[in-house]
XYZ file of C-alpha atoms in Angstrom:
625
model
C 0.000 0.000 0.000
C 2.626 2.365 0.814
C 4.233 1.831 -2.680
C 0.901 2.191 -4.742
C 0.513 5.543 -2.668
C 3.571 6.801 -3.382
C 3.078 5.728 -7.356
C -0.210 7.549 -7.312
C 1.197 10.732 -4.997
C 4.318 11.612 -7.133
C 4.983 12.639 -10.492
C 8.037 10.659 -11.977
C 7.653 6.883 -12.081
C 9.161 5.493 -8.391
C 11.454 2.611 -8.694
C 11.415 0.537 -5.295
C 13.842 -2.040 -3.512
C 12.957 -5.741 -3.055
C 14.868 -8.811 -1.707
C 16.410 -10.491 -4.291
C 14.863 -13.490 -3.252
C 11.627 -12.215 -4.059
C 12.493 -12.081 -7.651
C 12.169 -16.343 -7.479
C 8.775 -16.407 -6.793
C 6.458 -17.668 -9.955
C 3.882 -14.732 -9.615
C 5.146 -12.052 -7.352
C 8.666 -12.086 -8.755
C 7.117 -11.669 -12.025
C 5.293 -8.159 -10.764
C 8.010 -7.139 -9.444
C 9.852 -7.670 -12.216
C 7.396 -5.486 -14.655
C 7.288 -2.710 -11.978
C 11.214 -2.295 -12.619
C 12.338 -2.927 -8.717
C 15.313 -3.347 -7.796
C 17.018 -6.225 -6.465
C 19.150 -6.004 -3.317
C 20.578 -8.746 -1.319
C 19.842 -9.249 1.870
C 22.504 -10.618 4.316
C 19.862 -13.618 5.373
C 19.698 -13.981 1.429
C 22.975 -14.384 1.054
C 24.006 -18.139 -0.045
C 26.026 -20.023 2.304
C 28.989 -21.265 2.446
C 30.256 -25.145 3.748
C 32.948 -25.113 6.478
C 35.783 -27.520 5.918
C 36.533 -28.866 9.454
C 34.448 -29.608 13.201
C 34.244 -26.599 15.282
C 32.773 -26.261 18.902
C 31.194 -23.531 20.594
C 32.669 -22.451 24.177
C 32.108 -19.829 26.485
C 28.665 -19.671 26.827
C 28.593 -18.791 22.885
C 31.289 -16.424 22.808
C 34.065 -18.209 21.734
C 33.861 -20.513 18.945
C 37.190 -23.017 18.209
C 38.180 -24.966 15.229
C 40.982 -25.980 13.496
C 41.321 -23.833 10.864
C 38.286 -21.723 11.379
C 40.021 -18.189 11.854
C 41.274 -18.260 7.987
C 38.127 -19.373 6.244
C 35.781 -16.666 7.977
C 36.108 -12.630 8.152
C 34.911 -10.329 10.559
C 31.098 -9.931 10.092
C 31.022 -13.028 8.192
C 27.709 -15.011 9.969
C 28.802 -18.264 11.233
C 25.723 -21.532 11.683
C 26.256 -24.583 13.479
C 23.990 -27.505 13.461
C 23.165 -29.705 15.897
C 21.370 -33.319 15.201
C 17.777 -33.226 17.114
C 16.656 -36.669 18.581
C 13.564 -36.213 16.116
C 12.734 -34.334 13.212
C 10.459 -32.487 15.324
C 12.996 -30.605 17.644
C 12.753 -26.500 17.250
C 15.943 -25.672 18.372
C 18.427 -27.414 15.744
C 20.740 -24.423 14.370
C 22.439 -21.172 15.964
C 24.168 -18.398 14.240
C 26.062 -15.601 15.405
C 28.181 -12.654 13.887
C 32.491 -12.904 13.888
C 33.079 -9.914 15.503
C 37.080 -10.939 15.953
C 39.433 -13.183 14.677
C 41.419 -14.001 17.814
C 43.974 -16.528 15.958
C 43.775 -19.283 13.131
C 41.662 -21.641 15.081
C 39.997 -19.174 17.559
C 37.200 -16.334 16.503
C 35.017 -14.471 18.688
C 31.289 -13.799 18.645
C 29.397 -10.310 18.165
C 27.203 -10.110 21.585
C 24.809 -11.645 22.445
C 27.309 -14.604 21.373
C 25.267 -18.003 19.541
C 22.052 -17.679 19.343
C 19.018 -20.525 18.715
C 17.023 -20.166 15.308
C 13.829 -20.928 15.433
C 12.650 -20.811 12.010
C 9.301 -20.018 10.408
C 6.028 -21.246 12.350
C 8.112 -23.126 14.983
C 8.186 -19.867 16.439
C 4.754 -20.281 17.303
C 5.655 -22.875 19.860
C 7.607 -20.445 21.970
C 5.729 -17.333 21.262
C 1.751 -16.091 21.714
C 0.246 -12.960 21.235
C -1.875 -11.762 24.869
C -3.781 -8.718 25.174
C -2.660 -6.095 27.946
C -5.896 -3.634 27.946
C -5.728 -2.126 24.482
C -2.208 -3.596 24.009
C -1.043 -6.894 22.325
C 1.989 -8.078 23.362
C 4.256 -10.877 22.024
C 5.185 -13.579 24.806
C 7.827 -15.590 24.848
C 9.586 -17.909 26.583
C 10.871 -16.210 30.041
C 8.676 -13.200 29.705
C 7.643 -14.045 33.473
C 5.668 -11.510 35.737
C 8.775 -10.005 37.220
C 9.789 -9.006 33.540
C 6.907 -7.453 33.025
C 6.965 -5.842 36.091
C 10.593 -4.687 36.018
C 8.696 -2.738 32.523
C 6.590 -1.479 34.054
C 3.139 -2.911 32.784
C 1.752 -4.327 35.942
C 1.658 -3.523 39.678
C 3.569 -6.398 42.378
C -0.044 -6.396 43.845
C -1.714 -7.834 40.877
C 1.121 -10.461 40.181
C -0.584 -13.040 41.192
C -1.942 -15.617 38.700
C 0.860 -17.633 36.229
C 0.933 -20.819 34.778
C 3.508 -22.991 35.705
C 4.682 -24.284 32.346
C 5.520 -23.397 29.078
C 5.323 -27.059 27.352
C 1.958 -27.532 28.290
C 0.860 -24.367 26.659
C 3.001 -25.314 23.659
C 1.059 -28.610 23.604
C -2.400 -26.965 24.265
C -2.722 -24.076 21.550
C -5.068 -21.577 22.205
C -5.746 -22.384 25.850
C -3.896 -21.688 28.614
C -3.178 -23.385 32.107
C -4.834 -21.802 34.889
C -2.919 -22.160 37.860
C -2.912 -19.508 40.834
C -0.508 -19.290 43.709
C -0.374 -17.178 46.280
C 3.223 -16.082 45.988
C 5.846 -15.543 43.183
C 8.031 -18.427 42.265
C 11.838 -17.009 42.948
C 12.946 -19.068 40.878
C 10.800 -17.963 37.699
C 9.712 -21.156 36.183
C 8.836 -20.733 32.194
C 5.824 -18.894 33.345
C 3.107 -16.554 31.162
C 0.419 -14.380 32.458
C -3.036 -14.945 32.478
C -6.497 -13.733 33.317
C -6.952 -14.794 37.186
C -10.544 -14.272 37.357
C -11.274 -16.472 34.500
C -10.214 -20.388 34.192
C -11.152 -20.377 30.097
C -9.028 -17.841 29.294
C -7.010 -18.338 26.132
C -4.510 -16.275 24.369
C -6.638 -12.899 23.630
C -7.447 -12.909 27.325
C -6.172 -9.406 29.087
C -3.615 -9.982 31.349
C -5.369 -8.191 34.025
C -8.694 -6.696 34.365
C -9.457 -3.472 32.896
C -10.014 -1.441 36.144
C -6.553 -1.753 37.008
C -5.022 -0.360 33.683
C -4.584 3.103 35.508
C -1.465 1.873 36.707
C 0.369 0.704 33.539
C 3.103 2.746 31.947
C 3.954 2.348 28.519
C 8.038 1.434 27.753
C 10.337 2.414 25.439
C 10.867 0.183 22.547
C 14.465 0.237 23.221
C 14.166 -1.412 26.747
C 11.577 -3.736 25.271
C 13.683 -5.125 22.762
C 16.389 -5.776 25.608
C 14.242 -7.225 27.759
C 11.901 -9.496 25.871
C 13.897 -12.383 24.604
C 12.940 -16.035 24.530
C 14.813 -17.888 27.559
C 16.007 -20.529 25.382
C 18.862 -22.981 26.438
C 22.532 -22.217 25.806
C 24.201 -23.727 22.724
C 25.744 -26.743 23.724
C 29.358 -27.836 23.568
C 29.113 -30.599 21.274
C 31.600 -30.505 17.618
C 29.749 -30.071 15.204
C 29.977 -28.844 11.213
C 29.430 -25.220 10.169
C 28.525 -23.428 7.530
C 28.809 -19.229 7.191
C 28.084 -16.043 5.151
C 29.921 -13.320 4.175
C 28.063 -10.558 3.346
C 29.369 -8.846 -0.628
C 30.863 -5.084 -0.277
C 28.434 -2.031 -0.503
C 29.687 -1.444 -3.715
C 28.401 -5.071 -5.192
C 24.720 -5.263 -3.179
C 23.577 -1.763 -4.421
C 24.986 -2.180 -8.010
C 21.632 -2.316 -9.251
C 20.576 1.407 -7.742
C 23.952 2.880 -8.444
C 22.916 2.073 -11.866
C 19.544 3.954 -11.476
C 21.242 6.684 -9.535
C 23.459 6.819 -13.022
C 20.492 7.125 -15.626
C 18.822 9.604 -13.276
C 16.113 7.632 -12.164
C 14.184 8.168 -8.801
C 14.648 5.381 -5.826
C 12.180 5.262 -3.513
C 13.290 3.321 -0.009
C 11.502 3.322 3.027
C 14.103 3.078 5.839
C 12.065 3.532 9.472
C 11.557 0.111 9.748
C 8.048 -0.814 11.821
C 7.426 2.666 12.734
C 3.742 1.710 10.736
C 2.844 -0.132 14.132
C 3.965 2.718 16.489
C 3.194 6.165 17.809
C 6.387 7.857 16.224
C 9.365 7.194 13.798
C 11.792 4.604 15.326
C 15.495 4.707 14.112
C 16.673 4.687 10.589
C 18.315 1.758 8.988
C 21.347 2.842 7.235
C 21.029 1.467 4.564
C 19.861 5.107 2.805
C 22.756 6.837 3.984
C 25.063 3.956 2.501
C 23.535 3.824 -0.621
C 23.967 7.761 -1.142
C 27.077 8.757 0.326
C 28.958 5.300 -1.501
C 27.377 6.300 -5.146
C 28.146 10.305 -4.505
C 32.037 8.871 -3.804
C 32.916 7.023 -6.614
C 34.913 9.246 -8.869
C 33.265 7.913 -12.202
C 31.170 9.937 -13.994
C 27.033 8.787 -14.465
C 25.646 7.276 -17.599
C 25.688 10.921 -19.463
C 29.426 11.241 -18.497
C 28.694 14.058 -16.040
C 29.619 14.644 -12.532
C 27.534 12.572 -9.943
C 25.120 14.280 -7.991
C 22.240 13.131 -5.729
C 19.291 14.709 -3.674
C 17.256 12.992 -1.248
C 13.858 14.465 -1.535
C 12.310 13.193 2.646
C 8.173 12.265 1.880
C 5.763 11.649 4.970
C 2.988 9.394 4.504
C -0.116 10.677 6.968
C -2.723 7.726 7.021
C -5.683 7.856 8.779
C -7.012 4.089 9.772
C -5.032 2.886 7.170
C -6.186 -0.904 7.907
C -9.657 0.237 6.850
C -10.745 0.108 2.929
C -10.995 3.802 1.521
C -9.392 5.631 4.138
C -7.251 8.516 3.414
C -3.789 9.541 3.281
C -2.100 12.435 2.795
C 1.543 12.672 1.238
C 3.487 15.358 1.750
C 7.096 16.107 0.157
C 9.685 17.712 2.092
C 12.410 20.172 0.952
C 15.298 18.105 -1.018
C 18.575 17.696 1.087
C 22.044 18.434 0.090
C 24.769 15.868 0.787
C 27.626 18.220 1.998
C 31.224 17.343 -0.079
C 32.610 16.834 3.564
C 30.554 13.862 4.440
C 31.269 12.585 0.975
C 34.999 12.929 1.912
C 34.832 11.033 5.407
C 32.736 8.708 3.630
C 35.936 7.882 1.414
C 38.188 7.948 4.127
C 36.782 4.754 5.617
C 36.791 3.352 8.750
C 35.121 5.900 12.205
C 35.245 8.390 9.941
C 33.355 6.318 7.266
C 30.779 5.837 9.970
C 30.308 9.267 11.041
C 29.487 10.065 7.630
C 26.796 7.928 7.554
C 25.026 9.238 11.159
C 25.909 12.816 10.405
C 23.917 11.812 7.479
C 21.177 9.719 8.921
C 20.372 12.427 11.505
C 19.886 15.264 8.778
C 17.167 12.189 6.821
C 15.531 11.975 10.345
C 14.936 15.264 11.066
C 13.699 16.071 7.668
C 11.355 13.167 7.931
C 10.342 13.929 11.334
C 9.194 17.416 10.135
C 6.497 15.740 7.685
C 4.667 13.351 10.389
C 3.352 13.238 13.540
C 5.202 12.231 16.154
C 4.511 11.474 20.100
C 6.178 9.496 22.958
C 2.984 6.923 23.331
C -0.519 6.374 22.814
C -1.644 8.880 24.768
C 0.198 11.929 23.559
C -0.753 10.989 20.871
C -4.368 10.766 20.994
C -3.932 14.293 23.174
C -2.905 16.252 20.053
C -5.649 14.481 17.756
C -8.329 15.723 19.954
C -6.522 18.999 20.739
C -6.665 19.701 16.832
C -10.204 19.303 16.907
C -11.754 21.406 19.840
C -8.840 23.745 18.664
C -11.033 23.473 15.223
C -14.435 24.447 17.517
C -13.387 27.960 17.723
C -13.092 28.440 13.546
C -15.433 30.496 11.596
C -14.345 28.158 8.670
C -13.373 24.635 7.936
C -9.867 23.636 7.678
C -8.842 21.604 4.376
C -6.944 18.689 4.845
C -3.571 20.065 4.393
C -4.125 22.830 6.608
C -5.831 20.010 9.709
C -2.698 18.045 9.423
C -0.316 21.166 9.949
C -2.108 22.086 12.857
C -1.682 18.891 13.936
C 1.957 18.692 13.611
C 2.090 22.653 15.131
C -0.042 21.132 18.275
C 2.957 17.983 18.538
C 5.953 20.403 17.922
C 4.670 22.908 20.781
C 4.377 20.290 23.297
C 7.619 18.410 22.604
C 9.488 21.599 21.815
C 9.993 21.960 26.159
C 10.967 18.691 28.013
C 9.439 18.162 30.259
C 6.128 19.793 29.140
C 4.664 22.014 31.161
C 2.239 21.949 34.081
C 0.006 23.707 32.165
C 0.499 21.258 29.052
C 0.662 18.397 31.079
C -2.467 18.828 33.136
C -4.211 20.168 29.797
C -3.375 16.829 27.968
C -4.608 14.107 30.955
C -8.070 16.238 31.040
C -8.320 15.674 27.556
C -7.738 12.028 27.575
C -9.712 11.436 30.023
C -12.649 13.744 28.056
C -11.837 11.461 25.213
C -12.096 8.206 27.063
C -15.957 8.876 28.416
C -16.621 9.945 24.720
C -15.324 6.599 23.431
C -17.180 4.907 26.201
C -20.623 6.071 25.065
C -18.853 5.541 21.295
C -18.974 9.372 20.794
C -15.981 11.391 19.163
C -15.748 15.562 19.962
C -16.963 16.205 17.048
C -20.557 14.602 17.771
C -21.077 16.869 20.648
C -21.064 20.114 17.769
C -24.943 18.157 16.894
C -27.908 19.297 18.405
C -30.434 16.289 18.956
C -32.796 18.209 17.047
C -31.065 16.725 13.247
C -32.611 13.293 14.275
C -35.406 14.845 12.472
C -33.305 14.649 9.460
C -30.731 11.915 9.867
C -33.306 9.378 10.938
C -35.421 9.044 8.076
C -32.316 9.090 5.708
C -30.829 6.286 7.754
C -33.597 4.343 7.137
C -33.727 5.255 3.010
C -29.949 4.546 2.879
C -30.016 1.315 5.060
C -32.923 0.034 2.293
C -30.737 0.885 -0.352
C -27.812 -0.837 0.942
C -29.220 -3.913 1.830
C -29.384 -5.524 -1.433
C -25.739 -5.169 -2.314
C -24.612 -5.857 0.939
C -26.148 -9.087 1.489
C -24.325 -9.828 -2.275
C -20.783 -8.628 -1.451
C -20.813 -9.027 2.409
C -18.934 -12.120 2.570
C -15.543 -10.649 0.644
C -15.951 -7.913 3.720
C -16.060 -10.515 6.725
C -13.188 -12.451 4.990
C -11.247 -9.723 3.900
C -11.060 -8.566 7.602
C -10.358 -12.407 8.664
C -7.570 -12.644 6.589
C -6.272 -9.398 7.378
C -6.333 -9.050 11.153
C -5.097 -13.069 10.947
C -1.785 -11.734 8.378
C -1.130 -9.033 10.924
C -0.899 -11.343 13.676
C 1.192 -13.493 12.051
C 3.530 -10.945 10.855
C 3.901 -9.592 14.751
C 4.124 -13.404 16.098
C 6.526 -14.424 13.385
C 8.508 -11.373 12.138
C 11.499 -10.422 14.464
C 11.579 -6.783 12.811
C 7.874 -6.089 14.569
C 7.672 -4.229 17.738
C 7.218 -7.181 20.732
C 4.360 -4.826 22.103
C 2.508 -2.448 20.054
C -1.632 -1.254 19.880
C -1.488 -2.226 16.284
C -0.313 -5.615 15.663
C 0.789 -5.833 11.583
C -1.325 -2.730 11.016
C 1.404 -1.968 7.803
C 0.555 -5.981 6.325
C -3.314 -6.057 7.208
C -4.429 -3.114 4.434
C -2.208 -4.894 1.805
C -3.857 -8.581 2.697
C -7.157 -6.859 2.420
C -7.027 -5.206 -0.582
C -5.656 -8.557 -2.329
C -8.263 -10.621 -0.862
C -10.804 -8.234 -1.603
C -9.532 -8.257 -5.248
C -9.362 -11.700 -5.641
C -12.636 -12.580 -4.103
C -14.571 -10.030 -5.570
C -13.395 -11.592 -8.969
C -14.568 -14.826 -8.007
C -17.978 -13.259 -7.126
C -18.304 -11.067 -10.081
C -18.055 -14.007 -12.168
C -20.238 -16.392 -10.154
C -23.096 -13.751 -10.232
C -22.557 -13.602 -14.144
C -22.893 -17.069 -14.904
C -25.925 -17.450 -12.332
C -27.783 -14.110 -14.014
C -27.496 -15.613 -17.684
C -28.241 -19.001 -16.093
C -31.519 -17.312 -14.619
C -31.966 -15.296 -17.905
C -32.069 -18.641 -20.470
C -34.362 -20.869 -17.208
C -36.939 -18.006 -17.309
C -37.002 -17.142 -20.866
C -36.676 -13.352 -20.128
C -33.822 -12.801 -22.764
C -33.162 -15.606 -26.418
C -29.780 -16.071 -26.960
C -29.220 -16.941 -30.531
C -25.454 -18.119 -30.191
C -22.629 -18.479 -28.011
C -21.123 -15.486 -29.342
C -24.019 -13.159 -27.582
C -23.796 -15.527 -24.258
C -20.518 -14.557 -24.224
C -20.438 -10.724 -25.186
C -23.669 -10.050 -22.661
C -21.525 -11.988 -19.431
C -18.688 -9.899 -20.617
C -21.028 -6.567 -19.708
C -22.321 -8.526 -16.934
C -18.919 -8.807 -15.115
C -17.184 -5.623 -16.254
C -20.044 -3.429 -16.095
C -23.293 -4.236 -14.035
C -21.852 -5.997 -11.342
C -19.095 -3.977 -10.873
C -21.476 -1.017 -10.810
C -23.405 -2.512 -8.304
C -20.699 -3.510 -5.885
C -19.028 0.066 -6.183
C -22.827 1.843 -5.748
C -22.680 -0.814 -2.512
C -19.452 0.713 -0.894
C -20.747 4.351 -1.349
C -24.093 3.893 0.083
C -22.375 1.634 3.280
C -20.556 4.898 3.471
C -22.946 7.635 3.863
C -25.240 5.132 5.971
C -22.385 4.654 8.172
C -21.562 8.063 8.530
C -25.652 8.604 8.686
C -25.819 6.316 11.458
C -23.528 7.705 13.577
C -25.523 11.069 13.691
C -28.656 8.551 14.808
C -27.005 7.332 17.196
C -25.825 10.778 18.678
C -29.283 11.960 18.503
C -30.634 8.933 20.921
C -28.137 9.306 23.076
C -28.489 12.964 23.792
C -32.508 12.801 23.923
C -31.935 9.561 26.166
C -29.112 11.297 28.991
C -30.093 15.076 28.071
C -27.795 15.664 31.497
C -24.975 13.988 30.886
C -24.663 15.993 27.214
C -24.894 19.247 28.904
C -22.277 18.444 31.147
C -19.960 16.974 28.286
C -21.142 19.941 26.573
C -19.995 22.376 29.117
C -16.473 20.267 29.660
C -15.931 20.760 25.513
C -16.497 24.523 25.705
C -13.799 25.048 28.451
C -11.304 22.782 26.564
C -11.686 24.128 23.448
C -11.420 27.391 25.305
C -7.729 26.295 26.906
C -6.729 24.434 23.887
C -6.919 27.721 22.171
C -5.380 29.616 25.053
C -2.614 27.288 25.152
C -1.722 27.161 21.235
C -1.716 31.080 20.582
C 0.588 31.118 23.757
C 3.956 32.470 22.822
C 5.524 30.343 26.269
């Protein structure tokens, strides 16, 4: 999705990055290959290489010895070992690590944290589940015990009272978990994981604790996350065993290919924040960007045309709102284009810490740039503080905002309350008011903009509802299965990709939010296909039983299907999205009308509590402090 939107946002034609190993693939590869991307190898795509010799791994991973083994691998150069399972069923068979020194010929040393178990594809799944912690989902994993949780933060000691005493029999059980209470904490922390301990069917979407208590939860930093939340798998044994390694091609060799389009003057497009899709602000850049400019702007060869080389990176912010949902919007903005400075050019060439400063002095310009075209906050909250700020800022407007100008008061609204850290009283005390506004809104399924309509347009909004709702119903009941199974498949993808994908955030509100709008879209495609054809072939089949229409020959058959699927149906489902549309949006002005003529008190007070927000929100954003 993010590739189609920047196709359809900017005005050259976009060439993208894939995996070369993507290229391999019978139908995908053979997209790809029409779109014109651009192959890079990745180092896990990288083919390996057979050892010659037994090796054995010491030192709790750290050290790994074989004769021989210090002159066949280089520093960064990813060394595997195997290990023989007593059944073809055993997860942990392989470990890998990265050469971070050659300490002599037989003797190399391993990058922290030293060998490391692979658990490859779905055998994840037997040493990781997905659990819900209020409105967050969280990926579990072997040795994510209560006091880990604790120690981030996400529950109070008092509460710490319900965990299952082992992690096999959940492995063994899918979809269930033990229920086993104890009045104290183990000391020993067993392979434990947290459940519900009010309710003995809980299963894997169970909270961990009841909602009451999420007033006490603090949200971490990814960063301490990532340290924290690792499987608590067994070390590698020391048993000799063959290895095989990588070794990973220069810079120069992997981004041939978009050297090459950097040459011709073609336009790259890379997206280089990494999961930032499934979290409240940008997370840090890969470096790949800053690699792939400053190494082509250093070569002294001319470009195709047999001029100079030059390069601009031109930063673009995609904006979507509730991107997982069809239609939605998004708004791309494009940035001012940023000048590589000759002097990072130079320490680029120089190699080595030089070489390296390069590329952060680099990365950190591409960060801020991109940082300037989205919204960023610290967490959920902040986040959901400046979205509602925007709009009872909006209250106090003679005139609507367009789109562009909303989302630059939205960004103006984050930059003045990061700007001072800590934020102020004022700001501070100003933003948990407006949560907690929010939160009674969302609890009576209101938004601030519902309490701007008077009761008194049930008059109108009711009988529309109803003529909409009748005109809906038709097509619904036609296309409402590709709907319910485009969502399936969706929210099911975006699991997987969280569960699965070691690049995903371990906790997050939106689990494979960037994976679920692509898995819908092609579902949706593919199934509305299927329908469009099956209610072709059943209209002409009703046609010919009823004797409404003669067909003389194939040849008309065939030409009035053809209109069938291209036009009416295709009419008809389309018509069907527009009118679920405005009935939705219809509905929701119903429903604000019954509430407010059913809790007439409550509304005034809400009413009242808007009016003084608004009021401070305006105060505090025309402030010059």
């Amino acid at each position: 999705m993010d590739a189609i939107t920047m196709f359809v946002a900017c005005p050259r034609y976009m060439y993208f990055l894939s995996a070369k190993a993507n290229f391999q693939y019978p139908i995908f590869g053979t997209i790809i290959k029409i779109l014109g991307c651009i192959p890079v190898t990745r180092p896990q795509d990288v083919e390996r290489i057979n050892g010659h010799g037994i090796v054995t791994v010491i030192e709790d991973g750290k050290i790994v010895t074989g004769e021989g083994l210090g002159t066949q691998v280089q520093v960064g150069d990813v060394l595997y070992v195997e290990f023989e399972g007593p059944d073809n069923k055993e997860v942990l068979k392989e470990a890998c690590g990265t050469v971070e020194e050659i300490i002599d010929k037989n003797k190399v040393r391993i990058k922290e944290p030293g060998m490391k178990w692979l658990t490859k594809g779905r055998r994840k799944g037997q040493f990781r589940r997905l659990v819900e912690y209020g409105s967050l989902v969280i990926r579990v994993e072997r040795g994510n015990t209560l006091k880990t949780l604790e120690s981030l933060n996400f529950m109070p000691k008092s509460l710490t009272k319900s965990v299952s005493r082992s992690f096999d029999r959940l492995s063994s059980s899918p979809g269930v978990l033990p229920h086993q209470i104890h009045d104290q904490i183990h000391d020993q922390q067993p392979d434990e994981i947290v459940i519900h301990p009010s309710n003995p069917a809980a299963t894997e979407r169970t909270p961990l604790i009841a909602e009451s208590s999420l007033n006490h939860k603090r949200n971490p930093s990814v960063r301490s996350v990532r340290s924290t939340m690792r499987p608590n798998f067994p070390p590698v044994p020391g048993i000799p065993t063959t290895f095989t390694y990588t070794h990973m091609p220069p810079h120069s060799e992997v981004y041939s290919a978009v050297y090459d389009h950097f040459s011709q003057s073609h336009s790259v497009c890379i997206y280089p924040e990494g999961a930032s899709h499934d979290n409240e602000h940008m997370l840090t850049l890969k470096y790949g960007c800053a690699v792939m400019s400053l190494g082509y702007l250093s070569s002294n060869e001319p470009d195709a045309r047999g001029n100079p080389r030059k390069l601009k990176l031109v930063p673009c912010g995609l904006n979507f709102f509730n991107r997982h949902r069809f239609r939605s919007r998004v708004f791309a903005e494009v940035g001012p284009p940023i000048e590589i400075k000759e002097e990072l050019i130079e320490m680029y060439r120089a190699g080595g810490e030089s070489k390296r400063k390069a590329c952060q002095q680099l990365l950190k310009t591409i960060q801020k740039s991109l940082a300037e075209l989205t919204v960023n906050a610290p967490d959920y909250d902040t986040l959901l503080f400046f979205k509602t700020a925007s709009k009872l800022y909006r209250e106090k407007l003679l005139q609507e905002l367009d789109f562009p100008e909303k989302l630059a008061l939205l960004r103006r609204i984050a930059k003045k309350y990061t700007s001072v850290i800590p934020p102020s009283d004022e700001a501070r005390n100003l933003k948990q008011e407006i949560v907690n506004y929010t939160q009674i809104l969302r609890n009576h399924r209101l938004s601030p903009p519902h309490m701007s309509k008077k009761p008194i347009t049930l008059i109108f909004y009711l009988p529309l509802f109803l003529i909409l709702a009748t005109l809906t119903i038709p097509g619904l009941l036609l296309f409402c299965p590709i709907g319910f199974v485009a969502r399936y498949v969706g929210k099911k993808q975006g699991e997987n990709a969280m569960l699965y994908d070691d690049n995903s955030l371990a906790i997050t509100r939106w689990p494979g939010r960037d994976v679920i709008a692509t898995w819908k879209m092609m579902t949706g495609i593919a199934m509305f296909i299927a329908f469009d054809l099956f209610y072709s072939i059943i209209s002409i089949h009703f046609l010919q039983k009823s004797r409404m229409y003669e067909f003389d020959n194939r040849e008309q058959i065939f030409i009035f299907g053809t209109c069938l699927f291209f036009f009416f149906w295709t009419i008809v489902a389309y018509s069907t999205i527009l009118l679920w549309e405005m009935t939705c949006w219809v509905g929701k002005r119903v429903w604000v009308g019954l509430w407010s003529i059913a809790n007439p008190k409550e509304r005034k007070s809400l009413e009242r509590w808007k009016d003084e927000l608004s009021v401070r929100v305006w105060k505090w954003v025309e402030s010059n402090n």
